[in-house]
Every structure is written in C-alpha cells, then in structure tokens.
Coordinates of C-alpha atoms and ligand atoms in Angstrom, one line a residue:
X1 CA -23.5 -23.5 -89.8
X2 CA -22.4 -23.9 -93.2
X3 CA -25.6 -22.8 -96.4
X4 CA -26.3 -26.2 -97.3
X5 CA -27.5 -26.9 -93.3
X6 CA -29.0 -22.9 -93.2
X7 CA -31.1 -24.0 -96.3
X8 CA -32.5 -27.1 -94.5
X9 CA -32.9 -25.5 -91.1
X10 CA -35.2 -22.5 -93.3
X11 CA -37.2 -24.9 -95.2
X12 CA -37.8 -27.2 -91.4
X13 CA -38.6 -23.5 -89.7
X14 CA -41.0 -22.7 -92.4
X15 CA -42.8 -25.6 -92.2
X16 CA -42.8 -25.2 -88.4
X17 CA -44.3 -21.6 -88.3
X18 CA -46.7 -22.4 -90.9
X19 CA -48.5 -24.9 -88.1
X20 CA -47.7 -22.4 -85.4
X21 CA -48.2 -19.4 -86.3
X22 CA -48.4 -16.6 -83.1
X23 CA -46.1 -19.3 -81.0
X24 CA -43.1 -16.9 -80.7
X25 CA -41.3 -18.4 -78.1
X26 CA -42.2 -22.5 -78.9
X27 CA -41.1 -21.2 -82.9
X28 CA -37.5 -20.0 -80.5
X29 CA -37.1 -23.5 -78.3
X30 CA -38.2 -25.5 -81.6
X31 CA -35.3 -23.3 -83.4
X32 CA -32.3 -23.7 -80.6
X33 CA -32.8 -27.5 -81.0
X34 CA -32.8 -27.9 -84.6
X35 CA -29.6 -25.4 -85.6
X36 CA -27.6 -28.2 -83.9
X37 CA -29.8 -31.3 -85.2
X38 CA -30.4 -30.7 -88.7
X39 CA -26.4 -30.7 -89.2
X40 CA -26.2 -34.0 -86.7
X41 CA -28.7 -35.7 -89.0
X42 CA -27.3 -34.7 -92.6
X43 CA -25.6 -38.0 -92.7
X44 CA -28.3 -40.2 -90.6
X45 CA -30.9 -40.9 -93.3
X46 CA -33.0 -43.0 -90.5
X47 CA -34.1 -39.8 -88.9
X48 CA -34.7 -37.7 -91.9
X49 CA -36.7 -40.6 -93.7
X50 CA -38.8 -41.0 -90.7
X51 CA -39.3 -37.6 -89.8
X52 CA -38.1 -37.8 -86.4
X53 CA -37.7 -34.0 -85.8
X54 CA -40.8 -33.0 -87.2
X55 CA -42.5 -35.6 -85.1
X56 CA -40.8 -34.3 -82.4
X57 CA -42.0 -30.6 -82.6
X58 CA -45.4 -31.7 -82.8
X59 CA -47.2 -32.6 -79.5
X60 CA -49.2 -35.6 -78.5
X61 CA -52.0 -33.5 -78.0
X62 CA -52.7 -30.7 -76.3
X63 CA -55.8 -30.0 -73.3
X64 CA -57.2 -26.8 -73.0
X65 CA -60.2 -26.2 -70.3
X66 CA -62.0 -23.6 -68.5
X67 CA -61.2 -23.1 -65.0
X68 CA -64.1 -21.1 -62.8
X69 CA -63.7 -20.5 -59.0
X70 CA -65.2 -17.8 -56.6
X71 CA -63.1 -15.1 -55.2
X72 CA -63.5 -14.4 -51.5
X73 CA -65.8 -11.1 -52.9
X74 CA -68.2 -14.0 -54.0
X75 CA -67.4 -12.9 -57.1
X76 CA -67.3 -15.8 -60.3
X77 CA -63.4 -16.0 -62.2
X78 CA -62.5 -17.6 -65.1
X79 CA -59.3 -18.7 -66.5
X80 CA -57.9 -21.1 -68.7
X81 CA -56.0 -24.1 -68.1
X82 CA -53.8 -26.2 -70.0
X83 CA -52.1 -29.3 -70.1
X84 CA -49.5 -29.8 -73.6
X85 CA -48.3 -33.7 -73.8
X86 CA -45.9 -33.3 -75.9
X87 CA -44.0 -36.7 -76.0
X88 CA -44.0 -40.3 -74.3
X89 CA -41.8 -42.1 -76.2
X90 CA -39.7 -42.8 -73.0
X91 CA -42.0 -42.7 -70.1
X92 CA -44.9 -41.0 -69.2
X93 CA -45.4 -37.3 -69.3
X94 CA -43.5 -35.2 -67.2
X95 CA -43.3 -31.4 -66.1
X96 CA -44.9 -28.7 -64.4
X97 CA -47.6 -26.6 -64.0
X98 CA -46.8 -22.6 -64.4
X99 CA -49.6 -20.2 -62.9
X100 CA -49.0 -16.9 -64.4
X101 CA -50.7 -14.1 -66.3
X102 CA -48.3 -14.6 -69.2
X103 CA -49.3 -18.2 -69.3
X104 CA -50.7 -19.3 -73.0
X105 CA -50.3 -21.9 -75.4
X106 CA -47.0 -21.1 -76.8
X107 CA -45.1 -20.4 -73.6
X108 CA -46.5 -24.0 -72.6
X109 CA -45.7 -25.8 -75.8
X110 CA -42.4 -24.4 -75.6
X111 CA -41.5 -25.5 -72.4
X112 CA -43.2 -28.9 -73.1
X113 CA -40.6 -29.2 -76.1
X114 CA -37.5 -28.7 -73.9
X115 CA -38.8 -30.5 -71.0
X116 CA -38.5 -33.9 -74.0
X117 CA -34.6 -33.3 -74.0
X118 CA -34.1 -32.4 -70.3
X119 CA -36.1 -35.4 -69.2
X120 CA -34.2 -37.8 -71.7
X121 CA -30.9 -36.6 -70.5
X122 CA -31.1 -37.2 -66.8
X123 CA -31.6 -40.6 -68.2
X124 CA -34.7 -42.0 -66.3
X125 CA -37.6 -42.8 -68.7
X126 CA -40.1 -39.5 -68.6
X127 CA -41.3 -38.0 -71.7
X128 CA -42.3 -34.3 -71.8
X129 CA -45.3 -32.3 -70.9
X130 CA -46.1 -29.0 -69.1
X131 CA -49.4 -27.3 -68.2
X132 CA -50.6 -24.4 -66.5
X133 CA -52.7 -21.5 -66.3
X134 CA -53.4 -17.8 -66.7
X135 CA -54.0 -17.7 -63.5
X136 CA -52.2 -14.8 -61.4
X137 CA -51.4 -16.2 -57.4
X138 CA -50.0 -12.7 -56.8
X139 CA -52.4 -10.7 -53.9
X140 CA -54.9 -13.5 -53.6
X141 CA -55.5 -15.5 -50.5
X142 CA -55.1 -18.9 -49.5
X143 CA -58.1 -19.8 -49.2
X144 CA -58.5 -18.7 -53.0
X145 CA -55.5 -20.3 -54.1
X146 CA -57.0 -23.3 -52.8
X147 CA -60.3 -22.7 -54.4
X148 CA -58.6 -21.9 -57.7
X149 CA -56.2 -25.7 -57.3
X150 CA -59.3 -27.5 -56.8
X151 CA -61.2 -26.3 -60.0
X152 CA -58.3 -26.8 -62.1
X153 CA -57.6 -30.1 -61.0
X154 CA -61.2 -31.1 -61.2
X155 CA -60.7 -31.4 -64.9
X156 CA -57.0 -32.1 -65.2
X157 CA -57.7 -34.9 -63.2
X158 CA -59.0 -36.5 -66.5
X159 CA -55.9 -36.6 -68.6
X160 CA -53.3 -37.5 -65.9
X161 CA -51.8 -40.5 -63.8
X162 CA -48.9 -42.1 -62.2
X163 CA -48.2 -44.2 -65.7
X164 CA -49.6 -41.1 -68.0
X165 CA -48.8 -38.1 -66.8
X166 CA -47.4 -36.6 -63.9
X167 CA -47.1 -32.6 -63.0
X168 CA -45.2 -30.8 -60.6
X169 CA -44.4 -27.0 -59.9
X170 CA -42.9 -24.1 -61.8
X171 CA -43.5 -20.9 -61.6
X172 CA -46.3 -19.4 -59.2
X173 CA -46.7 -23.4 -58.3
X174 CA -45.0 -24.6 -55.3
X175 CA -45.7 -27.1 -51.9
X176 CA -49.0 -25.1 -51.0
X177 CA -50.4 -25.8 -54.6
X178 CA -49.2 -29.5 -55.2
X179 CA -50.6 -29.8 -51.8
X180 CA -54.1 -28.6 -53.1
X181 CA -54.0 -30.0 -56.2
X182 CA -52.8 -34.0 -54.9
X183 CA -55.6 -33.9 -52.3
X184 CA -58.3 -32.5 -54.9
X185 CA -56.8 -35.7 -57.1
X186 CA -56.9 -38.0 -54.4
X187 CA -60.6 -37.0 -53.5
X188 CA -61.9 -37.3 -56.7
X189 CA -60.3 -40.7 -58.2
X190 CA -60.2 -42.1 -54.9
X191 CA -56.7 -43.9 -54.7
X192 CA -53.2 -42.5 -53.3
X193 CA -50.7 -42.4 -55.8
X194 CA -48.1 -40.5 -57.4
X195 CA -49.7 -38.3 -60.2
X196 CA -47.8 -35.5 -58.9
X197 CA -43.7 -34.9 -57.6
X198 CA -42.9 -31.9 -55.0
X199 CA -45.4 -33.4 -52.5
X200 CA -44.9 -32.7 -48.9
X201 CA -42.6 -35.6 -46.9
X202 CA -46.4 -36.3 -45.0
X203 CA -47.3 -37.5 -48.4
X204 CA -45.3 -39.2 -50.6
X205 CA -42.6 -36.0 -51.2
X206 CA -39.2 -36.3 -51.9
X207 CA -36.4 -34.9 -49.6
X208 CA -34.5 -32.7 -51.6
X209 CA -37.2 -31.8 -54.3
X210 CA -37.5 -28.3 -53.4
X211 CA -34.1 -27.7 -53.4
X212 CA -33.6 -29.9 -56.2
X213 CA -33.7 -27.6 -59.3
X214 CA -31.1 -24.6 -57.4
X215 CA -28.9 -27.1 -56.4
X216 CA -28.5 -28.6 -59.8
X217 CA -28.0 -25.2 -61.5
X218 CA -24.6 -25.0 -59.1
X219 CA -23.7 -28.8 -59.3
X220 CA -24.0 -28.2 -63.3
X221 CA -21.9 -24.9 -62.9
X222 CA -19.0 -26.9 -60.3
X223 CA -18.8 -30.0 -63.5
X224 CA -18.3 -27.7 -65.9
X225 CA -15.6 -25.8 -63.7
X226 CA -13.8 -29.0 -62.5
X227 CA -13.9 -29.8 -66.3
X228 CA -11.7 -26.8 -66.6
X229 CA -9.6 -27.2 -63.5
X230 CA -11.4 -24.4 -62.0
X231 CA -14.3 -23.9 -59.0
X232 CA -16.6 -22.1 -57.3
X233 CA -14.8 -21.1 -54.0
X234 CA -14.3 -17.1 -53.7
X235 CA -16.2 -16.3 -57.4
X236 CA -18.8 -13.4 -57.1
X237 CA -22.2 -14.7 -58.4
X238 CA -25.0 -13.0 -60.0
X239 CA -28.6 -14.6 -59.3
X240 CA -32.1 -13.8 -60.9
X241 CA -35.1 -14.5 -59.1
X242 CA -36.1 -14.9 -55.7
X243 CA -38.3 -17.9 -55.7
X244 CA -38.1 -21.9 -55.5
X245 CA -35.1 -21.7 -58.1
X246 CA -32.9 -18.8 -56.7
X247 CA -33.5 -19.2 -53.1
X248 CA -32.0 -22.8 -53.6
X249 CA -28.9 -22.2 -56.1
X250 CA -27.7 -19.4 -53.5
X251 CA -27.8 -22.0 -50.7
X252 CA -25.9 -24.4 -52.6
X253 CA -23.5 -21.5 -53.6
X254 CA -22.9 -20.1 -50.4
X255 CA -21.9 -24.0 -49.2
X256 CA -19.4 -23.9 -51.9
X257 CA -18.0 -21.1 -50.8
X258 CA -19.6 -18.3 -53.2
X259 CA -20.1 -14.9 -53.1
X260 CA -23.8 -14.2 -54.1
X261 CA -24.6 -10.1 -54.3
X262 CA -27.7 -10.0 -56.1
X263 CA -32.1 -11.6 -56.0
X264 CA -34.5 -10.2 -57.9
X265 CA -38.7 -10.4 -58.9
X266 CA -40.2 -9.5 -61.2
X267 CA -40.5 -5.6 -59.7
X268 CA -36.5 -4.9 -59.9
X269 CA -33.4 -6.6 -58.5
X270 CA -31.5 -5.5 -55.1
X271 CA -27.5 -5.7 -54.6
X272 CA -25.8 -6.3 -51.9
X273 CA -22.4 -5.8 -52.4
X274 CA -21.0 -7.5 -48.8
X275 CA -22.6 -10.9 -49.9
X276 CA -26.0 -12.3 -49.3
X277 CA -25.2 -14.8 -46.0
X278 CA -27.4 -17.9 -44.7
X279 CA -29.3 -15.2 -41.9
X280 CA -30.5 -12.8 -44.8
X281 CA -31.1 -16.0 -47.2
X282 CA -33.3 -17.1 -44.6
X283 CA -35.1 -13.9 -44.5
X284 CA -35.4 -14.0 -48.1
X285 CA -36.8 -17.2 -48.2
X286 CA -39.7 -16.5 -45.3
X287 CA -40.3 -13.2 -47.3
X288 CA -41.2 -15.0 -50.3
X289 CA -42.6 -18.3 -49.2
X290 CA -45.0 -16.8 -46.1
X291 CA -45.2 -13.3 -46.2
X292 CA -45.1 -13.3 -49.9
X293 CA -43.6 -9.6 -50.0
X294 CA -41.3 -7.9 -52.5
X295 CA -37.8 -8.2 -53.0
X296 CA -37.1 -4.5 -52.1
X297 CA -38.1 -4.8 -48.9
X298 CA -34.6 -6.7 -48.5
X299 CA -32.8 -3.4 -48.9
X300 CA -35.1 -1.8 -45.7
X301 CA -33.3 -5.2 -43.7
X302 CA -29.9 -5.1 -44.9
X303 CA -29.0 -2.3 -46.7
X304 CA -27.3 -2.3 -50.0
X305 CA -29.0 -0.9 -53.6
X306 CA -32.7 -1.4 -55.3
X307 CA -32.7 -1.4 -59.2
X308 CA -36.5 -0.8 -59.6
X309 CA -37.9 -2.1 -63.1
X310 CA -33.7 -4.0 -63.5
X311 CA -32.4 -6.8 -64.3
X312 CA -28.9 -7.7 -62.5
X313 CA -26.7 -8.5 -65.7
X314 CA -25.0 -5.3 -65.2
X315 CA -23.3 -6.2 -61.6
X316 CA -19.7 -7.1 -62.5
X317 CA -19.6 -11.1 -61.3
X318 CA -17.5 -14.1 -62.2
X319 CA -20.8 -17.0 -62.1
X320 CA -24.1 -16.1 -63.9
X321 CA -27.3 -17.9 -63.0
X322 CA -30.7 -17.1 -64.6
X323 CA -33.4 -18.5 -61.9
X324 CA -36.4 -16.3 -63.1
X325 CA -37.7 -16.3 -66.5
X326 CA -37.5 -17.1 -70.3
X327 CA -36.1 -14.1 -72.2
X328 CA -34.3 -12.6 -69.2
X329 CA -30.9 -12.0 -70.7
X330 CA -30.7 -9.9 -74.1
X331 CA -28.0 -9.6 -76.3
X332 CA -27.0 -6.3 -74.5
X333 CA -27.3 -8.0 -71.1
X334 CA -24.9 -10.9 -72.5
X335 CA -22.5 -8.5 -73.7
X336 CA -21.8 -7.0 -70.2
X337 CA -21.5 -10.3 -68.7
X338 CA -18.4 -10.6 -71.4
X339 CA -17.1 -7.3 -70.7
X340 CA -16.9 -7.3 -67.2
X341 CA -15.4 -10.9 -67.2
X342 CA -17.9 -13.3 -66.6
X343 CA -16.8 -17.2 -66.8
X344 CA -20.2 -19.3 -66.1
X345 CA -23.6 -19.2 -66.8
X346 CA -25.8 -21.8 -65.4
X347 CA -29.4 -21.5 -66.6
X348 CA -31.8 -22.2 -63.8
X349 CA -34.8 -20.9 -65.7
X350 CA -35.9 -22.5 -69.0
X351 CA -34.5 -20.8 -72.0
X352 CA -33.6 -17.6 -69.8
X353 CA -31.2 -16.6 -73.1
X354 CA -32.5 -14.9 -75.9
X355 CA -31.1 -16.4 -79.3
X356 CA -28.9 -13.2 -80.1
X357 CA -27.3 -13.2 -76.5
X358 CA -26.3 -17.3 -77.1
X359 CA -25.2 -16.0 -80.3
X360 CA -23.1 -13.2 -78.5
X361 CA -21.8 -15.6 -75.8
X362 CA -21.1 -18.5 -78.4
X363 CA -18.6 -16.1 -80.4
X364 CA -16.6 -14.9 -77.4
X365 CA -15.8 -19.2 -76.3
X366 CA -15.0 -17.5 -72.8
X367 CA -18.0 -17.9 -71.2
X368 CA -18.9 -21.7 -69.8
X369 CA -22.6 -21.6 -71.1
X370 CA -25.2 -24.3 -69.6
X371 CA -28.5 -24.2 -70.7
X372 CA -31.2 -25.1 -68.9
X373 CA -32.2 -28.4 -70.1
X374 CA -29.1 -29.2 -68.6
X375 CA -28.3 -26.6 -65.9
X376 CA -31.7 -27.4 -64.6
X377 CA -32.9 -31.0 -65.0
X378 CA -31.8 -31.5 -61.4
X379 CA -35.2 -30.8 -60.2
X380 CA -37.4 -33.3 -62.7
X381 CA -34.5 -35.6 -62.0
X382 CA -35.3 -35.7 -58.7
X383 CA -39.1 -35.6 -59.5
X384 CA -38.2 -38.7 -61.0
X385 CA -37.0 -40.0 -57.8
X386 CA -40.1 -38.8 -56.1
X387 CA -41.9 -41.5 -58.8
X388 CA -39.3 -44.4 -58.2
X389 CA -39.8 -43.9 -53.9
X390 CA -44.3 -43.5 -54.4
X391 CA -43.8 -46.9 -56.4
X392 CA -41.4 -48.6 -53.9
X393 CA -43.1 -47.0 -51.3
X394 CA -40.4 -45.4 -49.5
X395 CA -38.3 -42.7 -48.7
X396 CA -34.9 -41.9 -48.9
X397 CA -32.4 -40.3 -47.1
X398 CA -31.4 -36.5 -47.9
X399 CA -27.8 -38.0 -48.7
X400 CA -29.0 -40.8 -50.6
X401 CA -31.5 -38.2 -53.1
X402 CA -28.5 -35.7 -53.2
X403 CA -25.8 -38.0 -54.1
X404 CA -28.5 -39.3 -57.1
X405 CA -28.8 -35.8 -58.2
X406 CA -25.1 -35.4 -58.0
X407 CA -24.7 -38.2 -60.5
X408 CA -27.7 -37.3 -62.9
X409 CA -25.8 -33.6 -63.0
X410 CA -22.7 -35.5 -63.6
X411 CA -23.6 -37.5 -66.0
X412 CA -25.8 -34.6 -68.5
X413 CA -22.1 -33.1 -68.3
X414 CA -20.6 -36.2 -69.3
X415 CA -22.9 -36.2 -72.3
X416 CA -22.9 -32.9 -72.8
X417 CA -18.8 -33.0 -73.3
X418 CA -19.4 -36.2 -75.2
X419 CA -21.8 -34.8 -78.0
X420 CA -20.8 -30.7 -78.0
X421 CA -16.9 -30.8 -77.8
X422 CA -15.0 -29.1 -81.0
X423 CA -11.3 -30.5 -82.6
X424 CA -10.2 -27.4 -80.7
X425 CA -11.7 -28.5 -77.1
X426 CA -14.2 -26.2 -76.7
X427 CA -17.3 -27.6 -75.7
X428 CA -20.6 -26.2 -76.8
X429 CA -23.2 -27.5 -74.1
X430 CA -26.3 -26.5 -75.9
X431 CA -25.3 -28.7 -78.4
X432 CA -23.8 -31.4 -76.5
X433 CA -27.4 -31.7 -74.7
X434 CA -29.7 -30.6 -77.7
X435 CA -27.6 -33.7 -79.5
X436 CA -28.1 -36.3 -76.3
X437 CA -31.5 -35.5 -75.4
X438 CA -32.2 -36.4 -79.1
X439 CA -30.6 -39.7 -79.5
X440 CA -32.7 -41.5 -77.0
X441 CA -36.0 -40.3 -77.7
X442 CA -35.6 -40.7 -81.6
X443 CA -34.3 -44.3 -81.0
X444 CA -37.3 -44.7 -79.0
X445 CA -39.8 -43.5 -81.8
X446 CA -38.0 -45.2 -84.7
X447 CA -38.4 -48.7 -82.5
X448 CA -42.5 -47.5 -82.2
X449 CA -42.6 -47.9 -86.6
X450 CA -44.8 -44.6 -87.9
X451 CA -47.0 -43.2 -85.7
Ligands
NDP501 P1 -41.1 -19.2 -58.5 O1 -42.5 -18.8 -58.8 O2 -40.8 -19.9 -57.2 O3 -40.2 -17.9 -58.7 C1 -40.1 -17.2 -59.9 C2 -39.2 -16.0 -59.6 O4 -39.0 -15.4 -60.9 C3 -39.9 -15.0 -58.8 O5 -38.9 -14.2 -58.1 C4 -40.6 -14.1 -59.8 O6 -40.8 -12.8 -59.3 C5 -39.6 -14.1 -60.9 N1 -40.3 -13.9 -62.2 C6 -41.3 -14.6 -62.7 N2 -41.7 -14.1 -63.8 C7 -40.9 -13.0 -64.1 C8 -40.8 -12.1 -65.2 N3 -41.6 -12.2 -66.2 N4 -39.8 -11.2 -65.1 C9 -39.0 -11.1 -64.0 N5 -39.0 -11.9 -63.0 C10 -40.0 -12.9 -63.0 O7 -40.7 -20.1 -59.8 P2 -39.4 -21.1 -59.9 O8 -38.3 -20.7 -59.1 O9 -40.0 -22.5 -59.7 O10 -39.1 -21.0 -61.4 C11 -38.1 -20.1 -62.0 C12 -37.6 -20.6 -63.3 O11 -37.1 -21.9 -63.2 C13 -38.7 -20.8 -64.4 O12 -38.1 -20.5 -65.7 C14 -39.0 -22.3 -64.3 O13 -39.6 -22.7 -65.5 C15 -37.7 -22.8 -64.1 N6 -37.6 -24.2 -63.5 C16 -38.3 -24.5 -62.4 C17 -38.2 -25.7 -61.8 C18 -38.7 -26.1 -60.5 O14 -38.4 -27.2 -60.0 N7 -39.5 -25.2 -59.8 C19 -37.6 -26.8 -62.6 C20 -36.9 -26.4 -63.8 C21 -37.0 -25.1 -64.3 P3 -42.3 -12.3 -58.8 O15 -42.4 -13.0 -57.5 O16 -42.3 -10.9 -58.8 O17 -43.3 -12.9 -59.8

C-alpha cells in the first residue's frame, strides 16, 4: 500500500475506533476490508462522495436483551443475547447465532460485517447479520439447552422473519438448537415458515446444510488448486476443530483422496499420524454430536499424540484448514506453515488469521490463502437454498443442493481471480473477495439515494 492510501486508511480507522471503541476484533474485520477498498475506490469518487464504506461499517441497528432460564438446580440464570443487523441492502439479514462465553458485542459485530461480503459473494440476495449469546452449552443438559432456546427466542422472535431476518448456527448452535429455537418461533407467531436455515429434513431443512460449510472450505481449496494445475489427492492436511465445520471438511477431504492427521477443541489438538479414516471420523462425529466428550479421548480409541492446551499449526502438512475459531493462527503459527512447506489454506472459521500471520503469508506468495468469506460461504449459500426450497415449498435432492454449492464455490473463485489477480499472476484472494463482496452491496446502497 503506497503513503497516500496508508494516510486515508489511518484517517478511515480513526474515525472507526472513535465510534467503537473496546471492539478489538470488529476494529480487525472493519480493517482487513478497507486496506484493499480504500486503494479500489481512490479513483471511484461515487463511493467516497457517498460514504459507502463508512456506511458500511456501521450496522442497521443492533438488539441486545436479557435472557433468563432455570437451571435443572431450580436455580434462576441470566445472560445476554444479541442480534447485530448489520446490512440489507441485498436481501434480508442473514447469519448465525454463536452461543459461547466469549460471545459480546464486538465479536458479533465483527462477524455481522464479514457475513455482508460472504453473503454478497455467493450471489443470492442476503444482507448480513449475526447474533448470539454468552451463553456457555458446555456441561449443561438438554433439557436446559432447551429451556435456554426457548427464552432467547421468546424475544428474538420480535426482530426476525422470513423477509427480515433469518439466523442459523455457528458455534455452540447446531440441529438440536435450531430445532428448539424454530419450534419456540413457530409457537409463539403461530405460522410455519422459514425464519431459520439448518432445520431438520422433518421441517423445512436443507440436505446438505450440515455439511454445507466443511464441504465448501475443500471445494474452495480444490478451485484454487485446479487454478494452479494442482489437487488434493495424496496432500497431508491439517484441520482445527472438531465440530459442525471440521467434522464436514475432513469428510469431503478424505473423498478427495486426502490425508487428514489432525482435530482439535478448544482443550488441545490430537495427531494421528496414519490418517484419520471414515470409521474414526465417525467416531469423532458421535463423540461430539451425542456424547459431547473431549477430543483427547480419540487418542484412548486410536492411538496416536495429545497436544494438551495446542494448536496443530506445528504438524508438517501440505493443506491448512482453520475450522475452529477467530484468532487461531498467529504470525508464529503462519510462519511454520511456510517453513515446513504448506501450499493451501482454506479458512473454515471466520477470520481464523490474525492480521500479522496474513501479513506473514501474503509476503511469502507460496501459500494459496482463502479466507473465510470465501473459503466458507458454502454453508450460508446453502442456507440460502434452504430459503429458496421453504418458499417453493420443496426439497431437493442431495445432488441437486451439492452441485449448487459446487457452483456458488466456483463462482466466489471466479470473482475472487477476477478482482485479486496481480500483472505478475498472483492472486490475492482476500482482496479479490473483500473487492467483489463490495461491488454489489455498494451499487445496491448508492441505487437506495442517502440513507
Ligand atoms: P461448533 O460449535 O460445531 O465447533 C466449534 C469447534 O471449535 C469445536 O471443536 C470447539 O471446541 C472449537 N472451538 C470453539 N471455540 C474455540 C476456541 N476459543 N479455541 C479453540 N477451539 C475452539 O462450531 P462450527 O463448526 O459451526 O463453527 C466453527 C467456525 O466456523 C466458527 O468460526 C464459525 O463462525 C465458522 N462458520 C460456521 C458456519 C456453520 O455453518 N456452522 C458457517 C460459516 C462459518 P470445544 O468443543 O472445546 O468448544
């Protein structure tokens, strides 16, 4: 970035962390878009004269409410719940809902931000949002869970609908939850209709949702492969995570003949250095999804290492794929992936790449680097598709969703090679996408006038 763009960017920042202040990681997603769309617009007076990015970074509006529930100790709980709209300029609100302690305002608005550009680039018409809650599922029972759904749809219930707003899962939210929360909905407003996406198939769920997000992260990974004349057959792969995200990508990896050595929570990370197959996959997933144990318990089944308190970064691997957290790779972690020869990176989990590890990875141009508003749109893409089916009242075939999200993968690559390639043929994805998510939102808001 030349000083004349570092100037701008500054003076944008400063204005942004004056109206944010104590929003660390929305001040980081706000700051990864505009590095590559301050210099974009230096010659597009339209945007700057309308204030497109600024209107961008700042959300609809944002719902914050009390959530109270009774433990199965009788006991009274309170937690806070949110809901951040962040933009509708091309269809109504669209994200998930995260239930985790870390859960607050920031960590919300920044994934409401990114979920604007993800959305935009699969190219069906959803704006961004995101919600959530402080709200820890680990060690409590179903029955709370339930308890806990109900309360904090009893008030989001308010602000959403099938042309508004319409959650899904992230983190800590998967079937059992959406489950909850869609019949608390449906009890309360009295209609059946699609104000959530990653239903069950009984009602109104999409094949292929649950898988949709994993698969995507390798699909995104194969494009920018073939792109190279490369592929995935016979690479080692590294995977993060052990939940919705990770189970899926290693699924999709193993069909394509992968290698995948490592899973991980948020205790440690196990490797397995013979290859995790379809049989201990399986095991994985019913360890997570119904006996909800730990991942070192895998180690007691199958052998191989536990890295308590780890992350996996360190296992030599040719693929890289980030399906846990934000912040998961550091500059360090990125700098090992270089050394020991790593040629992909496909981020399953929003912004799982600190700043100074893109940095690190950018300078090397070795490393094929998705990120995840494109790596990972796959799964609100096929939310999308979920929205399409509740309005048309059907439901398609697994090949007919899978072949969609094949093409929605295919084309963010397209327009990710479109806007981020260099005179020398590199392409930089994070500004190919940061650059096409844009376009079609801001030509959206300049069409709206000022508002
Ligand atoms: P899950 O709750 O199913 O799984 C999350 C996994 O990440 C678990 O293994 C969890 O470990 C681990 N994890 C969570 N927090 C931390 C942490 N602070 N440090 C280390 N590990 C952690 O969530 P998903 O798989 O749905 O989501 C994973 C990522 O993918 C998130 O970044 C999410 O935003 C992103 N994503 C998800 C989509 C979806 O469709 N579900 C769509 C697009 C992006 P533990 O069990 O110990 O907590």
């Amino acid at each position: 970035m030349n000083s004349h763009y570092a100037d701008d960017l500054a003076t944008f920042m400063a204005g942004v962390e004056r109206r944010n202040p104590n929003e660390p990681e929305f001040l980081q997603a706000v700051q990864e878009v505009a590095m590559d769309i301050i210099p974009y617009i230096a010659d597009k007076p339209i945007y700057r004269d309308l204030k497109i990015l600024e209107r961008m970074t700042e959300p609809d509006r944002i719902v914050s409410f009390r959530v109270v529930w009774e433990d199965d100790n009788g006991e009274i709980r309170v937690n806070r719940g949110y809901r951040v709209q962040q933009n509708n300029a091309i269809g109504p609100y669209k994200g998930g809902i995260r239930f985790h302690p870390s859960v607050n305002q920031s960590v919300l608005k920044f994934l409401a931000f990114e979920q604007v550009f993800k959305n935009s680039l699969t190219g069906l018409p959803m704006g961004g949002g995101k919600g959530g809650a402080d709200f820890d599922p680990k060690g409590k029972s179903d029955r709370e869970i339930m308890r806990f759904c109900q309360a904090f749809m009893t008030e989001l219930h308010k602000h959403i609908g099938p042309d508004t707003d319409v959650p899904a899962g992230d983190i800590g939210v998967g079937a059992r939850e959406v489950g909850y929360m869609f019949g608390q909905y449906k009890r309360i407003v009295n209609r059946f209709e699609g104000v959530l996406t990653g239903k069950a198939l009984e009602f109104g769920g999409s094949r292929i949702r649950a898988e949709a997000t994993g698969y995507g992260a390798v699909y995104m990974m194969e494009e920018m492969l073939q792109h190279h004349n490369e592929s995935i057959e016979g690479r080692t792969c590294v995977v993060s995570g052990s939940g919705n995200v990770a189970t899926f990508c290693v699924e999709k990896l193993l069909e394509l003949g992968g290698k995948v050595v490592t899973l991980s929570d948020s205790a440690g990370y196990i490797h397995d250095p013979e290859g995790i197959d379809k049989a201990k996959l399986a095991w994985v997933m019913d360890l997570k999804n119904n006996r909800r144990g730990r991942i070192e318990e895998y180690v007691r089944e199958f052998g191989g290492t536990y890295h308590e308190g780890e992350k996996p970064w360190s296992v030599p691997c040719d693929l890289a794929f980030p399906c846990a957290t934000q912040n998961e790779i550091s500059a360090e972690d990125a700098r090992m992936l270089l050394d020991n020869g790593c040629r992909g990176l496909s981020e399953g989990a929003n912004m799982p790449t600190t700043p100074e590890a893109i940095r690190t990875i950018q300078s090397g141009k070795t490393l094929l680097h998705a990120p995840g508003k494109a790596a990972n749109a796959g799964g609100v893409g096929v939310s999308g598709l979920e929205m399409s089916q509740n309005s048309l009242r059907l439901q398609w075939t697994r090949k007919e969703v899978d072949e969609h999200l094949r093409k929605i993968i295919r084309g963010i690559h397209d327009q990710c090679v479109e806007f981020g390639t260099a005179a020398d043929g590199h392409v930089d994805y994070f500004k190919g996408a940061n650059i096409a998510g844009f376009n079609k939102v801001a030509a959206a808001m300049i069409a709206y006038g000022v508002m």
